[in-house]
Amino acid sequence: VVFMIMGGRQRVGVVLVGAGIILLGLVLVFNAKLNVLNKHVEALRRDVSNLPPPVKRGDLEDKIETLERSIIQTNEVLKDVVKESKIHQALLSNHNAIEASNAHSSNGNNGHKRICIAVPSAKRPIPIEQIKEQLMKLKRELDMDKDMVILRQAFNNKDTIEQKQFAESIGFKVVVDTEGWPDADRPDIPLSFGDAPDRVRWRSKQVADFSEAISACAREDVDYVLLLEDDAHPAKRFTDIIFEKLSLVPDKNFGYISLYSGLEQPPPPPFREITGTSLDNWMHQGDGRHGAVALLFRREVVPDMAKYILDRKFERPVDWIIPGYLGGLKKLRCFELVPNIVQHKSSVSTFSKNKNRDQWFSHSFKYEQ
């Protein structure tokens, strides 16, 4: 009650103070009755102890048993009164409401967040301390009252307990894939684009993992979903920058906005269009190499897109099928934010045959913008 009053719920607090007083009165009445009964029992026990042996098994012991049964019955009635009373129900209901409110308050405005960052995490041959530092860097740039992160550990990363525990300790939600994608390991996996079976298996699992990660975010109460690879390096306050720049995007019903582009020199700010133009050329258009390092979506486009790419995970790499679906199929305009607010400098790919990854850095990225 004091918490509710201190929290600004004065009217509810006053009502519950009155309700509590009434309930306390009922408890005191029943307790008084119990005290009287207990005193009677003690008195009778003393009387019995002073009587000769033939009398001790007589009427007085029957009276003691009767009084003890009365005490038990009174206790049960008292429990029922407290449990079934409207006052108790009101207090319980209000307690549950407060607990729910507190849970929502810890997540911002009634649990609503402006953005959910989906981080698909696969096993990399790097020290755990480096992985934890990367997660901490991400946390430092967020406003956790407005932003949330879902780290999805891929099947090959499900045993990384230390990563999971650390992510949860800094406020991230963790989803662990315990099943994997057995269909991607079958010997007759469909091949495409001249890729060897091991590469097709890797890229197909990546499509599936990315699909599941953004789907988890889309189920949250958020406005936007950001697909962010686990080796991406964000700029200072990068989520704040996203929402500062959204008012400048040429089309508010965009398909996605890439926050990163590698290899090429940057164009003029603030945006350049990279919409995929056809189903035959399912890639980002224009200069640059955007991959799927940092792609921002409106939440409402994610569920259908995630299902579409999951159902077709063998067809194309993730950074082809997403631009193709949103640009080529759905005819939604797609853009790159300039300068970039995410850097990608990982030299260790989750696929061992990927080489020279350290060359794929953004030329326009600045940590402080």
XYZ file of C-alpha atoms in Angstrom:
369
model
C 0.000 0.000 0.000
C 2.830 2.364 0.911
C 4.490 1.510 -2.396
C 1.307 2.309 -4.309
C 0.880 5.649 -2.512
C 4.541 6.591 -3.017
C 4.192 5.577 -6.652
C 1.450 8.105 -7.316
C -1.499 5.735 -7.015
C -3.059 7.719 -4.138
C -6.696 6.931 -4.863
C -6.097 3.184 -5.143
C -3.914 3.342 -2.046
C -6.612 4.998 0.085
C -9.190 2.417 -0.981
C -6.846 -0.438 -0.169
C -5.903 1.083 3.201
C -9.577 0.947 4.147
C -9.908 -2.566 2.772
C -6.855 -3.662 4.702
C -8.245 -2.253 7.951
C -11.486 -4.202 7.491
C -9.565 -7.404 6.757
C -7.342 -6.791 9.783
C -10.459 -6.399 11.924
C -11.785 -9.764 10.783
C -8.470 -11.417 11.533
C -8.353 -9.868 15.031
C -11.902 -11.091 15.826
C -11.071 -14.650 14.862
C -7.742 -14.509 16.666
C -9.529 -13.355 19.835
C -11.895 -16.318 19.578
C -8.930 -18.660 19.145
C -7.206 -17.195 22.197
C -10.350 -17.773 24.343
C -10.613 -21.366 23.146
C -6.950 -21.994 23.821
C -7.294 -20.633 27.344
C -10.230 -22.973 27.983
C -8.173 -25.925 26.786
C -5.244 -25.024 29.031
C -7.550 -24.618 32.020
C -9.176 -27.956 31.401
C -5.791 -29.639 31.017
C -4.749 -28.269 34.416
C -7.997 -29.518 35.926
C -7.460 -32.957 34.437
C -3.921 -33.165 35.772
C -5.224 -32.508 39.292
C -7.974 -35.152 39.176
C -7.596 -38.729 40.415
C -6.768 -41.296 37.694
C -10.300 -42.720 37.267
C -11.650 -39.281 36.350
C -8.925 -38.293 33.802
C -10.426 -40.458 31.067
C -13.897 -39.128 31.590
C -15.954 -36.193 30.431
C -13.202 -33.587 30.712
C -11.049 -35.290 28.066
C -14.067 -35.407 25.760
C -14.534 -31.669 26.281
C -10.856 -31.077 25.447
C -11.208 -33.013 22.190
C -14.347 -31.048 21.371
C -12.581 -27.727 22.022
C -9.541 -28.762 19.972
C -11.800 -29.666 17.053
C -13.450 -26.271 17.474
C -10.060 -24.573 17.285
C -9.188 -26.454 14.076
C -12.556 -25.570 12.560
C -12.148 -21.931 13.534
C -8.698 -21.844 11.913
C -10.158 -23.275 8.698
C -12.990 -20.739 8.756
C -10.471 -17.930 9.237
C -8.476 -19.137 6.230
C -11.628 -19.358 4.131
C -12.726 -15.866 5.176
C -9.395 -14.379 4.165
C -9.158 -16.408 0.956
C -12.707 -15.932 -0.274
C -13.376 -12.388 0.896
C -13.771 -9.678 -1.701
C -11.135 -7.721 0.157
C -8.606 -10.505 -0.382
C -9.569 -10.790 -4.025
C -9.202 -7.038 -4.466
C -5.798 -7.042 -2.790
C -4.629 -10.021 -4.846
C -5.911 -8.497 -8.064
C -4.223 -5.215 -7.327
C -0.983 -6.979 -6.372
C -0.984 -8.808 -9.705
C -1.701 -5.566 -11.521
C 1.210 -3.870 -9.776
C 3.546 -6.757 -10.605
C 2.517 -6.605 -14.260
C 2.906 -2.842 -14.272
C 6.368 -3.125 -12.768
C 7.369 -5.671 -15.393
C 6.155 -3.386 -18.169
C 7.757 -0.352 -16.557
C 11.114 -2.097 -16.572
C 10.708 -2.370 -20.353
C 9.749 1.225 -20.936
C 6.307 2.403 -22.027
C 4.028 -0.544 -21.138
C 6.546 -2.972 -22.635
C 6.645 -1.134 -25.963
C 10.053 -0.586 -27.545
C 11.000 1.465 -30.562
C 13.347 -1.211 -31.922
C 14.313 -4.849 -31.429
C 17.813 -5.798 -32.527
C 18.033 -9.385 -33.779
C 21.561 -10.752 -33.376
C 22.021 -14.235 -34.904
C 25.090 -15.699 -33.253
C 27.001 -18.593 -34.783
C 30.089 -20.266 -33.383
C 33.306 -18.444 -34.223
C 36.870 -19.570 -33.479
C 37.604 -16.538 -31.301
C 38.104 -16.177 -27.504
C 34.978 -15.877 -25.364
C 36.290 -12.639 -23.854
C 36.309 -11.094 -27.326
C 32.707 -12.214 -27.850
C 31.647 -10.747 -24.496
C 33.398 -7.466 -25.256
C 31.524 -7.253 -28.569
C 28.196 -7.712 -26.771
C 29.182 -5.088 -24.214
C 30.063 -2.621 -26.961
C 26.592 -3.083 -28.405
C 24.975 -2.589 -24.992
C 26.873 0.679 -24.416
C 25.369 2.279 -27.512
C 21.739 1.449 -26.683
C 19.007 3.102 -24.688
C 17.633 0.032 -22.938
C 14.476 1.911 -21.944
C 13.644 2.174 -25.651
C 15.650 -0.619 -27.291
C 15.855 -4.370 -26.825
C 18.151 -7.109 -28.090
C 17.415 -10.750 -28.875
C 20.531 -12.870 -29.243
C 19.761 -16.103 -31.053
C 22.382 -18.774 -30.597
C 22.564 -21.018 -33.640
C 22.577 -24.785 -33.190
C 26.362 -24.984 -33.601
C 26.644 -22.360 -30.851
C 24.091 -23.786 -28.414
C 26.744 -25.043 -25.978
C 28.258 -21.601 -25.467
C 26.749 -21.226 -21.997
C 29.091 -18.408 -21.008
C 27.931 -16.251 -23.907
C 24.295 -16.903 -23.011
C 24.780 -16.099 -19.325
C 26.729 -12.926 -20.083
C 24.158 -11.690 -22.620
C 21.344 -12.237 -20.135
C 23.300 -10.481 -17.386
C 23.448 -7.274 -19.457
C 19.742 -7.313 -20.254
C 19.619 -9.147 -23.572
C 17.045 -11.825 -24.294
C 18.596 -15.103 -25.464
C 16.959 -17.727 -27.672
C 18.831 -21.008 -28.173
C 18.334 -23.220 -31.217
C 18.366 -26.790 -29.904
C 17.328 -28.532 -33.132
C 19.297 -27.046 -35.999
C 18.408 -27.644 -39.659
C 18.731 -31.382 -40.418
C 17.395 -30.927 -43.939
C 20.469 -28.830 -44.742
C 22.728 -31.771 -43.843
C 21.141 -34.353 -46.111
C 23.386 -35.690 -48.885
C 21.043 -34.695 -51.725
C 20.900 -31.006 -50.780
C 19.857 -28.881 -53.811
C 22.776 -26.924 -55.250
C 22.711 -23.532 -56.966
C 24.994 -20.844 -58.382
C 27.813 -23.372 -58.759
C 28.424 -23.458 -54.997
C 29.855 -26.598 -53.445
C 27.629 -28.575 -51.048
C 29.449 -27.333 -47.929
C 28.909 -23.716 -48.920
C 25.243 -24.319 -49.756
C 24.773 -25.960 -46.339
C 26.428 -23.020 -44.589
C 24.555 -20.299 -46.441
C 21.188 -22.157 -46.128
C 21.592 -22.476 -42.366
C 22.510 -18.800 -42.248
C 19.291 -17.864 -44.076
C 17.288 -20.012 -41.639
C 19.058 -18.630 -38.550
C 18.574 -15.045 -39.704
C 14.906 -15.743 -40.439
C 14.328 -17.132 -36.943
C 16.180 -14.238 -35.299
C 14.131 -11.497 -36.961
C 10.926 -13.499 -36.401
C 11.640 -13.505 -32.661
C 11.976 -9.718 -32.737
C 8.819 -9.302 -34.827
C 6.831 -11.051 -32.097
C 7.774 -8.289 -29.663
C 5.878 -5.004 -29.219
C 8.215 -2.878 -31.343
C 8.100 -0.521 -34.320
C 11.278 -1.610 -36.101
C 13.475 -4.698 -36.352
C 17.212 -4.467 -36.977
C 19.065 -7.512 -38.263
C 22.606 -7.068 -36.912
C 25.377 -9.592 -37.426
C 27.220 -10.549 -34.254
C 30.551 -9.159 -35.503
C 29.172 -5.747 -36.499
C 30.451 -2.637 -34.710
C 27.864 0.126 -34.190
C 28.507 3.848 -33.966
C 28.003 5.831 -30.795
C 24.269 6.203 -29.985
C 23.495 4.447 -33.258
C 19.854 3.674 -32.434
C 19.252 7.332 -31.591
C 20.816 8.260 -34.938
C 18.491 5.838 -36.738
C 15.434 7.628 -35.416
C 16.931 11.050 -36.046
C 17.488 10.133 -39.716
C 14.224 8.271 -40.367
C 12.434 11.559 -40.999
C 14.770 12.081 -43.975
C 14.175 8.745 -45.694
C 12.609 9.348 -49.147
C 9.903 6.708 -48.661
C 8.439 6.005 -45.213
C 7.124 2.624 -46.439
C 10.618 1.395 -47.243
C 11.542 -2.258 -47.469
C 14.808 -1.991 -45.590
C 17.577 0.476 -44.790
C 21.144 -0.791 -44.811
C 23.309 0.800 -42.111
C 26.519 -0.530 -43.673
C 28.205 -0.779 -47.062
C 31.646 -2.184 -47.733
C 34.342 -1.786 -50.385
C 33.140 1.309 -52.240
C 33.644 5.001 -51.519
C 30.536 6.599 -49.940
C 27.955 8.605 -51.888
C 26.587 11.952 -50.654
C 24.458 11.778 -47.477
C 21.910 11.074 -46.151
C 20.563 8.186 -48.289
C 21.196 6.382 -51.534
C 18.697 4.019 -53.110
C 19.717 0.365 -53.492
C 16.359 -1.207 -54.420
C 16.506 -4.556 -56.186
C 14.811 -4.111 -59.561
C 13.958 -7.622 -60.730
C 13.546 -11.231 -59.701
C 16.393 -12.209 -62.028
C 18.964 -10.056 -60.260
C 18.191 -10.626 -56.589
C 20.820 -8.389 -55.064
C 21.259 -4.916 -53.647
C 21.505 -2.525 -56.554
C 24.084 0.180 -57.062
C 27.600 0.339 -55.669
C 28.760 -1.144 -52.419
C 28.593 -4.476 -50.678
C 25.863 -4.381 -48.061
C 25.422 -8.032 -47.230
C 23.038 -8.615 -44.346
C 25.308 -6.961 -41.796
C 22.860 -4.337 -40.567
C 19.428 -4.168 -42.180
C 16.601 -2.143 -40.644
C 12.994 -3.227 -41.344
C 9.576 -1.951 -40.423
C 8.197 -4.604 -38.097
C 5.118 -5.258 -40.231
C 7.152 -6.513 -43.229
C 9.145 -9.023 -41.194
C 6.740 -11.959 -40.547
C 5.917 -12.638 -44.213
C 9.474 -11.980 -45.327
C 10.935 -14.287 -42.667
C 8.610 -17.107 -43.709
C 9.362 -16.556 -47.388
C 13.140 -16.722 -47.020
C 12.956 -19.691 -44.626
C 10.858 -21.660 -47.096
C 13.444 -20.925 -49.806
C 16.649 -21.108 -47.794
C 18.363 -23.330 -50.386
C 17.743 -20.960 -53.292
C 19.970 -17.956 -52.560
C 22.281 -16.440 -49.921
C 20.605 -14.262 -47.321
C 21.988 -11.014 -48.763
C 20.424 -11.878 -52.128
C 17.061 -13.242 -51.094
C 16.114 -10.357 -48.752
C 16.721 -7.595 -51.345
C 15.033 -9.729 -53.993
C 11.937 -10.322 -51.881
C 11.464 -6.725 -50.731
C 12.624 -4.923 -53.859
C 12.032 -7.312 -56.744
C 8.881 -9.054 -55.465
C 7.190 -6.574 -53.096
C 8.332 -3.464 -55.012
C 9.376 -1.671 -51.836
C 12.136 0.903 -52.077
C 15.337 0.131 -50.178
C 18.063 2.524 -49.064
C 21.500 2.864 -47.521
C 22.067 5.360 -44.712
C 25.087 7.602 -45.395
C 27.389 7.930 -43.582
C 27.178 4.367 -42.304
C 26.544 3.867 -38.597
C 27.700 0.235 -38.501
C 31.176 -1.063 -39.300
C 32.032 -4.623 -40.322
C 35.684 -5.567 -39.878
C 35.598 -9.211 -38.881
C 38.480 -11.253 -40.216
C 36.951 -14.524 -38.987
C 33.931 -15.816 -40.888
C 31.621 -18.530 -39.586
C 32.490 -20.325 -42.846
C 36.172 -21.250 -42.857
C 36.534 -20.924 -46.638
C 35.520 -17.260 -46.653
C 38.747 -15.279 -46.991
C 39.824 -11.618 -46.899
C 36.848 -10.586 -44.763
C 38.927 -7.853 -43.149
C 38.798 -5.916 -46.447
C 35.029 -5.453 -46.261
C 35.034 -2.284 -44.214
C 32.871 0.798 -44.610
C 34.628 3.901 -45.896
C 31.951 6.235 -44.556
C 31.669 4.870 -41.007
C 32.547 7.131 -38.104
C 32.100 6.078 -34.494
C 31.068 9.597 -33.446
C 28.701 11.278 -35.884
